[in-house]
Short mmCIF file of C-alpha atoms in Angstrom, two decimals:
data_model
loop_
_atom_site.label_atom_id
_atom_site.label_comp_id
_atom_site.label_asym_id
_atom_site.label_seq_id
_atom_site.Cartn_x
_atom_site.Cartn_y
_atom_site.Cartn_z
CA MET A 26 0.00 0.00 0.00
CA ALA A 27 1.28 3.46 -0.86
CA GLU A 28 2.27 5.58 2.11
CA SER A 29 3.02 9.28 2.46
CA LEU A 30 6.07 11.17 3.62
CA PRO A 31 5.75 14.32 5.68
CA PRO A 32 5.16 17.26 3.34
CA ALA A 33 7.87 19.66 2.31
CA SER A 34 7.58 23.17 0.94
CA HIS A 35 8.68 23.11 -2.67
CA ASP A 36 8.69 26.89 -2.84
CA GLY A 37 10.63 27.19 0.41
CA ASP A 38 13.71 25.30 -0.77
CA ARG A 39 16.29 27.50 -2.45
CA ARG A 40 16.66 24.86 -5.16
CA GLY A 41 12.99 23.90 -5.32
CA GLN A 42 10.94 23.31 -8.41
CA ARG A 43 11.26 26.85 -9.74
CA GLY A 44 15.02 26.97 -9.36
CA ARG A 45 15.88 23.83 -11.35
CA ARG A 46 19.06 24.16 -13.39
CA HIS A 47 19.85 22.14 -16.49
CA ALA A 48 23.43 21.14 -17.11
CA ASN A 49 23.20 21.87 -20.80
CA ALA A 50 21.71 25.34 -20.25
CA ASP A 51 25.03 27.10 -19.51
CA PRO A 52 27.74 24.64 -18.40
CA ASP A 53 30.50 27.22 -18.90
CA ARG A 54 28.90 29.50 -16.34
CA ALA A 55 28.59 26.65 -13.85
CA ALA A 56 32.16 25.58 -14.52
CA ARG A 57 33.46 29.10 -13.99
CA LYS A 58 31.53 29.21 -10.75
CA GLY A 59 33.21 26.00 -9.69
CA GLN A 60 36.73 27.45 -10.11
CA SER A 61 36.25 29.53 -6.99
CA GLY A 62 34.46 26.84 -5.01
CA PRO A 63 35.73 25.08 -1.89
CA ALA A 64 38.75 22.82 -2.12
CA ALA A 65 38.11 19.32 -3.40
CA GLY A 66 37.65 16.55 -0.88
CA ALA A 67 35.10 15.15 1.53
CA LYS A 68 34.65 18.31 3.56
CA SER A 69 33.93 20.43 0.50
CA ARG A 70 30.85 18.28 -0.19
CA ASP A 71 29.20 19.64 2.96
CA GLY A 72 28.73 23.30 2.08
CA LYS A 73 26.60 25.22 4.55
CA ALA A 74 23.43 25.47 2.53
CA ASN A 75 19.77 25.65 3.38
CA GLY A 76 17.54 22.60 3.25
CA ALA A 77 13.78 22.22 3.49
CA ALA A 78 11.99 21.28 6.67
CA SER A 79 8.73 19.37 6.79
CA ARG A 80 5.38 20.11 8.38
CA LYS A 81 3.82 17.78 10.89
CA ASN A 82 1.04 16.16 8.91
CA GLY A 83 1.56 13.16 6.64
CA LYS A 84 2.27 9.56 7.45
CA ASP A 85 5.73 8.03 7.64
CA LEU A 86 6.66 4.58 6.50
CA PRO A 87 7.10 2.09 9.34
CA GLU A 88 10.41 2.75 11.03
CA ARG A 89 12.60 1.58 13.87
CA ARG A 90 11.64 3.39 17.06
CA ASN A 91 14.30 2.48 19.58
CA GLY A 92 16.94 5.15 20.06
CA GLU A 93 15.60 7.23 17.20
CA ALA A 94 16.14 10.68 18.67
CA THR A 95 18.04 11.77 21.75
CA ARG A 96 18.14 14.98 23.74
CA ALA A 97 21.66 16.27 23.66
CA SER A 98 22.98 16.63 27.20
CA ASN A 99 25.41 19.46 26.67
CA PRO A 100 25.80 22.05 29.42
CA ALA A 101 22.43 23.82 29.24
CA PRO A 102 21.78 27.50 29.84
CA SER A 103 19.45 28.44 32.66
CA LYS A 104 16.68 29.20 30.17
CA GLN A 105 15.84 27.13 27.14
CA ALA A 106 16.86 28.80 23.89
CA PRO A 107 14.07 30.10 21.65
CA ALA A 108 12.93 27.54 19.08
CA SER A 109 14.52 29.57 16.27
CA ARG A 110 17.92 29.31 18.00
CA GLN A 111 17.78 25.64 18.93
CA ALA A 112 20.31 23.48 17.13
CA TYR A 113 19.49 20.05 15.70
CA ALA A 114 21.99 17.44 14.55
CA ALA A 115 22.06 14.43 12.25
CA ILE A 116 24.86 11.88 12.04
CA ASP A 117 24.98 9.32 9.23
CA LEU A 118 27.59 6.59 9.67
CA GLY A 119 27.68 4.74 6.38
CA THR A 120 29.83 1.99 4.92
CA ASN A 121 32.21 4.54 3.41
CA ASN A 122 31.63 7.90 5.10
CA CYS A 123 30.83 9.47 8.45
CA ARG A 124 28.79 12.65 8.02
CA LEU A 125 27.36 15.23 10.40
CA LEU A 126 25.03 18.21 9.90
CA ILE A 127 24.05 20.68 12.60
CA ALA A 128 21.32 23.19 11.73
CA ARG A 129 18.76 25.64 13.06
CA ALA A 130 15.18 25.88 11.88
CA GLN A 131 14.48 28.84 9.61
CA GLY A 132 10.78 29.02 8.87
CA GLU A 133 9.95 25.92 6.84
CA ASN A 134 13.62 25.57 5.90
CA PHE A 135 16.77 25.13 7.94
CA MET A 136 20.17 26.77 7.97
CA VAL A 137 23.26 24.61 8.40
CA ILE A 138 25.57 26.02 11.06
CA ASP A 139 28.16 23.23 11.12
CA ALA A 140 29.05 20.23 8.99
CA PHE A 141 31.62 17.45 8.96
CA SER A 142 32.43 14.61 6.59
CA ARG A 143 35.23 12.06 6.60
CA VAL A 144 35.89 8.93 4.56
CA VAL A 145 36.22 6.12 7.13
CA ARG A 146 35.74 2.97 4.99
CA LEU A 147 33.94 1.24 7.88
CA GLY A 148 32.89 -1.58 5.56
CA GLU A 149 36.40 -2.27 4.26
CA GLY A 150 36.91 -6.05 4.10
CA LEU A 151 33.35 -6.76 5.27
CA ALA A 152 32.42 -8.62 2.06
CA GLN A 153 35.18 -11.15 2.71
CA SER A 154 35.20 -11.48 6.51
CA GLY A 155 31.66 -10.61 7.57
CA ARG A 156 33.17 -8.43 10.32
CA LEU A 157 34.21 -4.83 10.88
CA SER A 158 38.01 -4.74 11.01
CA ASP A 159 39.87 -3.18 13.93
CA GLU A 160 41.40 -0.56 11.62
CA ALA A 161 38.02 0.39 10.15
CA MET A 162 36.43 0.72 13.58
CA GLU A 163 39.28 2.96 14.75
CA ARG A 164 38.83 5.23 11.74
CA ALA A 165 35.09 5.49 12.38
CA LEU A 166 35.60 6.12 16.09
CA GLY A 167 38.04 8.93 15.31
CA ALA A 168 35.46 10.63 13.10
CA LEU A 169 32.65 10.12 15.63
CA LYS A 170 34.75 11.70 18.36
CA VAL A 171 34.99 14.81 16.19
CA CYS A 172 31.22 14.72 15.78
CA SER A 173 30.77 14.40 19.55
CA GLN A 174 32.93 17.47 20.17
CA LYS A 175 30.91 19.47 17.64
CA LEU A 176 27.63 18.43 19.27
CA ARG A 177 28.91 19.74 22.58
CA ARG A 178 30.27 23.00 21.21
CA ARG A 179 27.05 23.77 19.33
CA ASN A 180 24.82 23.01 22.34
CA VAL A 181 22.60 20.71 20.26
CA HIS A 182 18.98 20.52 21.39
CA LEU A 183 17.96 17.29 19.64
CA ALA A 184 19.97 14.78 17.64
CA ARG A 185 19.59 11.53 15.80
CA SER A 186 22.54 9.33 14.83
CA VAL A 187 22.12 6.41 12.44
CA ALA A 188 24.27 3.59 11.10
CA THR A 189 23.47 1.71 7.92
CA GLU A 190 24.52 -1.33 5.88
CA ALA A 191 27.97 -2.03 7.35
CA CYS A 192 26.59 -2.25 10.90
CA ARG A 193 23.50 -4.15 9.70
CA ARG A 194 25.64 -6.86 8.08
CA ALA A 195 28.66 -7.16 10.38
CA SER A 196 28.66 -9.95 12.95
CA ASN A 197 30.36 -7.57 15.40
CA GLY A 198 28.14 -4.63 14.51
CA GLN A 199 26.40 -4.46 17.88
CA ALA A 200 29.70 -4.67 19.75
CA PHE A 201 30.91 -1.70 17.73
CA ILE A 202 27.71 0.26 18.46
CA ASP A 203 28.25 -0.40 22.19
CA ARG A 204 31.84 0.76 21.94
CA VAL A 205 30.81 3.98 20.16
CA ARG A 206 28.36 4.73 22.96
CA GLU A 207 30.99 4.06 25.61
CA GLU A 208 33.78 6.12 24.01
CA THR A 209 31.88 9.02 22.44
CA GLY A 210 28.46 9.20 24.08
CA ILE A 211 26.81 8.89 20.67
CA VAL A 212 23.92 6.39 20.54
CA LEU A 213 23.83 4.97 17.01
CA ASP A 214 20.53 3.59 15.75
CA VAL A 215 21.15 0.80 13.22
CA ILE A 216 18.30 1.56 10.84
CA SER A 217 16.65 -0.79 8.37
CA ALA A 218 17.10 -0.47 4.62
CA GLN A 219 13.48 0.70 4.46
CA GLU A 220 14.11 3.53 6.92
CA GLU A 221 17.31 4.43 5.06
CA ALA A 222 15.30 4.77 1.84
CA ARG A 223 12.60 6.83 3.57
CA LEU A 224 15.11 9.30 5.01
CA ALA A 225 16.91 9.70 1.68
CA VAL A 226 13.61 10.57 -0.04
CA LEU A 227 12.62 12.95 2.75
CA GLY A 228 15.95 14.72 2.41
CA CYS A 229 16.04 15.33 -1.33
CA HIS A 230 12.65 14.90 -3.04
CA VAL A 231 12.13 18.69 -3.32
CA LEU A 232 14.75 18.67 -6.09
CA LEU A 233 12.57 16.60 -8.41
CA GLU A 234 11.27 18.37 -11.50
CA ARG A 235 7.56 18.87 -11.73
CA GLY A 236 5.88 16.33 -13.96
CA GLU A 237 3.23 13.67 -14.40
CA GLY A 238 3.40 10.09 -13.23
CA PRO A 239 5.67 8.44 -10.68
CA ALA A 240 9.30 9.40 -10.15
CA MET A 241 12.31 7.39 -9.00
CA ILE A 242 14.79 8.45 -6.32
CA PHE A 243 17.94 6.41 -5.67
CA ASP A 244 20.79 6.47 -3.18
CA ILE A 245 24.04 4.67 -4.04
CA GLY A 246 25.79 4.08 -0.75
CA GLY A 247 28.96 2.30 0.27
CA GLY A 248 27.34 -1.02 1.18
CA SER A 249 23.89 -0.86 -0.39
CA THR A 250 21.74 0.93 -2.96
CA GLU A 251 18.14 1.99 -2.38
CA LEU A 252 15.58 2.76 -5.09
CA VAL A 253 12.26 4.38 -4.19
CA LEU A 254 9.31 4.90 -6.53
CA ILE A 255 7.20 7.87 -5.45
CA GLU A 256 4.12 9.75 -6.58
CA THR A 257 4.46 13.53 -6.45
CA GLY A 258 1.01 14.85 -7.34
CA ASP A 259 1.03 17.07 -4.25
CA VAL A 260 3.65 18.43 -1.87
CA VAL A 261 3.35 15.16 0.04
CA PRO A 262 5.10 12.36 -1.91
CA ARG A 263 3.64 8.87 -1.61
CA ILE A 264 5.99 5.90 -1.66
CA LEU A 265 4.61 3.39 -4.15
CA ASP A 266 7.40 0.80 -4.01
CA TRP A 267 11.02 0.48 -2.97
CA GLN A 268 13.97 -1.89 -3.15
CA SER A 269 17.33 -2.18 -1.43
CA VAL A 270 20.20 -4.36 -2.66
CA PRO A 271 23.49 -5.09 -0.84
CA TRP A 272 25.60 -3.50 -3.57
CA GLY A 273 27.24 -0.16 -2.94
CA VAL A 274 30.53 1.29 -4.14
CA VAL A 275 32.58 -0.47 -1.43
CA SER A 276 30.86 -3.88 -1.44
CA LEU A 277 30.81 -4.10 -5.25
CA THR A 278 34.44 -2.96 -5.60
CA GLU A 279 35.61 -5.53 -3.07
CA SER A 280 33.62 -8.28 -4.77
CA TYR A 281 35.19 -7.44 -8.17
CA PRO A 282 38.71 -6.18 -7.40
CA ALA A 283 40.91 -4.87 -10.18
CA ALA A 284 43.76 -7.17 -11.18
CA GLU A 285 47.29 -5.82 -11.19
CA GLY A 286 48.28 -4.76 -14.69
CA GLU A 287 44.69 -5.02 -15.91
CA ASP A 288 44.34 -4.28 -19.66
CA ASP A 289 41.40 -2.64 -21.46
CA GLU A 290 39.62 -5.93 -22.20
CA GLN A 291 39.89 -7.08 -18.59
CA ARG A 292 38.57 -3.77 -17.31
CA LEU A 293 35.61 -3.96 -19.67
CA ALA A 294 34.86 -7.57 -18.68
CA ARG A 295 34.98 -6.70 -14.97
CA TYR A 296 32.68 -3.70 -15.49
CA ARG A 297 30.16 -5.79 -17.42
CA GLU A 298 30.18 -8.41 -14.67
CA MET A 299 29.51 -5.71 -12.07
CA ARG A 300 26.52 -4.47 -14.07
CA ARG A 301 25.19 -8.00 -14.54
CA ARG A 302 25.41 -8.70 -10.80
CA VAL A 303 23.57 -5.52 -9.87
CA ALA A 304 20.93 -6.10 -12.57
CA ASP A 305 20.28 -9.59 -11.20
CA SER A 306 19.63 -8.07 -7.77
CA PHE A 307 17.05 -5.66 -9.22
CA ARG A 308 15.30 -8.24 -11.41
CA GLN A 309 12.20 -8.67 -9.22
CA PHE A 310 11.88 -4.93 -8.67
CA SER A 311 12.17 -4.37 -12.41
CA ARG A 312 9.17 -6.63 -13.01
CA ARG A 313 7.16 -4.68 -10.45
CA LEU A 314 8.03 -1.44 -12.25
CA GLU A 315 6.71 -2.62 -15.61
CA PRO A 316 3.20 -1.09 -15.21
CA PHE A 317 4.70 2.27 -14.24
CA ARG A 318 7.17 2.36 -17.13
CA ASN A 319 4.37 1.85 -19.63
CA LEU A 320 1.97 4.53 -18.41
CA PRO A 321 0.52 6.72 -21.19
CA ARG A 322 2.10 10.18 -21.28
CA ALA A 323 1.21 13.50 -22.85
CA GLU A 324 3.24 14.58 -25.90
CA GLU A 325 4.91 17.38 -23.97
CA ASP A 326 5.86 15.05 -21.11
CA ASP A 327 9.62 14.51 -20.88
CA GLY A 328 9.14 10.95 -19.64
CA PRO A 329 10.09 9.27 -16.36
CA ARG A 330 11.74 11.48 -13.73
CA LEU A 331 14.87 10.33 -11.93
CA LEU A 332 16.83 11.86 -9.04
CA GLY A 333 20.04 10.48 -7.55
CA THR A 334 21.68 11.26 -4.24
CA SER A 335 25.18 9.86 -3.81
CA GLY A 336 28.86 10.60 -4.22
CA THR A 337 28.69 8.80 -7.54
CA VAL A 338 26.17 11.16 -9.16
CA THR A 339 27.74 14.32 -7.71
CA THR A 340 31.17 13.19 -8.91
CA LEU A 341 29.96 12.41 -12.43
CA ALA A 342 28.07 15.71 -12.53
CA SER A 343 31.29 17.51 -11.60
CA VAL A 344 33.13 15.74 -14.42
CA HIS A 345 30.30 16.70 -16.78
CA LEU A 346 30.67 20.38 -15.82
CA GLY A 347 34.46 20.23 -16.08
CA LEU A 348 34.93 21.55 -12.55
CA GLU A 349 38.49 21.87 -11.27
CA GLN A 350 37.18 21.77 -7.70
CA TYR A 351 33.97 20.32 -6.31
CA ASP A 352 31.32 23.04 -5.96
CA ARG A 353 28.10 22.07 -4.19
CA GLN A 354 26.38 25.24 -5.39
CA ALA A 355 26.94 24.18 -9.01
CA VAL A 356 26.03 20.51 -8.54
CA ASP A 357 23.14 20.27 -6.07
CA GLY A 358 19.91 20.53 -8.06
CA LEU A 359 21.60 20.12 -11.47
CA ILE A 360 19.76 18.31 -14.29
CA VAL A 361 22.06 16.31 -16.59
CA PRO A 362 21.13 14.40 -19.78
CA SER A 363 21.21 10.69 -19.00
CA LEU A 364 23.20 9.96 -22.14
CA ALA A 365 25.93 12.33 -20.94
CA MET A 366 26.12 10.48 -17.60
CA ARG A 367 26.29 7.14 -19.44
CA ASP A 368 29.14 8.42 -21.61
CA ILE A 369 31.09 9.58 -18.56
CA ALA A 370 30.46 6.27 -16.76
CA ALA A 371 31.62 4.26 -19.76
CA SER A 372 34.72 6.44 -20.12
CA LEU A 373 35.68 6.13 -16.44
CA SER A 374 35.22 2.34 -16.55
CA ARG A 375 37.83 2.08 -19.33
CA MET A 376 40.42 4.20 -17.51
CA SER A 377 43.21 2.90 -15.32
CA PHE A 378 43.34 3.85 -11.64
CA ALA A 379 46.08 6.40 -12.38
CA GLU A 380 44.03 8.03 -15.15
CA ARG A 381 40.97 8.37 -12.92
CA GLU A 382 43.10 9.69 -10.07
CA ASP A 383 44.36 12.51 -12.31
CA LEU A 384 40.83 13.85 -12.88
CA PRO A 385 40.38 16.91 -10.59
CA CYS A 386 37.00 15.97 -9.09
CA ILE A 387 37.86 12.32 -8.51
CA GLY A 388 41.38 12.09 -7.09
CA ARG A 389 42.85 9.17 -5.16
CA GLU A 390 40.01 9.07 -2.63
CA ARG A 391 37.35 8.22 -5.23
CA ALA A 392 39.40 6.68 -8.04
CA GLU A 393 39.03 3.13 -6.72
CA LEU A 394 35.30 3.23 -5.95
CA VAL A 395 33.84 5.33 -8.75
CA VAL A 396 33.79 2.49 -11.31
CA ALA A 397 31.47 0.42 -9.10
CA GLY A 398 29.26 3.50 -8.72
CA CYS A 399 29.16 3.89 -12.50
CA ALA A 400 28.10 0.25 -12.91
CA ILE A 401 25.25 0.74 -10.43
CA LEU A 402 24.19 4.02 -12.05
CA GLU A 403 24.06 2.55 -15.56
CA THR A 404 22.00 -0.38 -14.25
CA ILE A 405 19.52 2.06 -12.70
CA LEU A 406 19.28 3.95 -16.01
CA ASP A 407 18.44 0.63 -17.70
CA LEU A 408 15.80 -0.02 -15.06
CA TRP A 409 14.15 3.43 -15.19
CA PRO A 410 14.87 4.91 -18.65
CA ALA A 411 14.71 8.62 -17.87
CA THR A 412 16.16 11.02 -20.42
CA LYS A 413 17.43 13.34 -17.67
CA LEU A 414 18.99 12.75 -14.27
CA GLY A 415 18.57 15.10 -11.32
CA VAL A 416 21.58 15.41 -9.02
CA ALA A 417 21.25 15.89 -5.24
CA ASP A 418 24.03 16.64 -2.79
CA ARG A 419 21.73 15.91 0.14
CA GLY A 420 19.97 12.87 1.55
CA ILE A 421 19.78 10.97 4.82
CA ARG A 422 21.12 13.72 7.10
CA GLU A 423 18.77 16.30 5.63
CA GLY A 424 15.91 13.81 5.98
CA ILE A 425 16.76 13.34 9.65
CA LEU A 426 16.88 17.09 10.27
CA ARG A 427 13.55 17.69 8.58
CA SER A 428 12.04 14.87 10.60
CA LEU A 429 13.39 16.27 13.89
CA MET A 430 12.37 19.84 13.16
CA GLY A 431 8.96 18.81 11.88
CA GLY A 432 8.26 16.77 15.00
CA THR A 433 7.86 13.51 13.06
CA HIS A 434 10.38 11.56 15.15
CA ALA A 435 8.85 9.03 17.54
CA HIS A 436 10.12 10.44 20.82
CA SER A 437 13.20 11.81 22.49
CA ARG A 438 14.86 11.11 25.77
CA PRO A 439 17.59 12.77 27.85
CA LEU A 440 21.01 11.14 27.75
CA SER A 441 22.37 9.52 30.89
CA PRO A 442 25.72 10.77 32.29
CA ARG A 443 27.47 7.82 30.60
CA GLU A 444 26.05 8.92 27.25
CA LYS A 445 27.13 12.54 27.43
CA PRO A 446 29.30 13.61 24.50
CA LEU A 447 32.95 13.96 25.45
#
């Protein structure tokens, strides 16, 4: 049965429906803008931009309730801060990255006041061992300690911290969650794939173009990929169907590692095998989508709408614009022809690691994983043949913030002294 997300103000978002930008409208202008953007790297992908907050009505998908939201127990002033000055925080510990956003409500929107992102590769080696390695856990703990310090400095009023596929799959995932709580005071909620999909949609659906018929939103993560089919006839999107598969950029890369001295034919064969594996995982979902793909459309209709939120789509969009440095302002909300994204994906898949590393918006940090992301993206474009792809540099964290500020979280509770951020 279709269910509704909390509503969001399309007009309130600075990159809402009226502000949609097409990549082929003036790429030179966007590229010039990118020259003066923040330095490339993980932190530059967390520019302090406004997001949209939701109202209270609407019905959420079923979600995990335990530990969903916590009252931050930072030293409190004698009087509670006005609602407009209260800070909210969202932490997303994924298979590849640890990300934090801290924001204040601003009408129906929010203003980011602090952000943090670090590549931690928590899921490194998980596909082979079924466990989180000691090195990966140390990297994640280091990043979470930074997050804990920021929560304390910003006097956060309400926070939610989530962990996704790596902690869902790992046999020692719960032991790691306990250790995080002990060492940082952060209580991580290991959310389901369904809740992960819901939050991603809640965080970025305002960037969809207006149009008829259902739209698809996808999130390519480190350890999994979520696809969500939604209906957008009103400001409240309804989730019609969804699917999660255990293939993200880390898990797929580790399952199909590059051979030393790999030639062009071997690279092509490995890429094709990646695509085949992902397509097999989506086969049942593809059959369920058949009625929606064949809906009659008006002549002026541009066809199925598609929006992606992930490092893969923002990276490929940056390559498309020819940016020397990553620029969130140029990328978030961009509309790119699907054929252009396919061409870039195919080109990257044929390159060696060194050639990809030399590209300004990829670098060493993304050179290894981007090919797996391209394989997943091309498979999604086969599944949902949209002529244009919307690009979102927002997702789970923004969904969490909108949920907290809109009062759609289940409940909150004060932290005990043992849970206080360091």
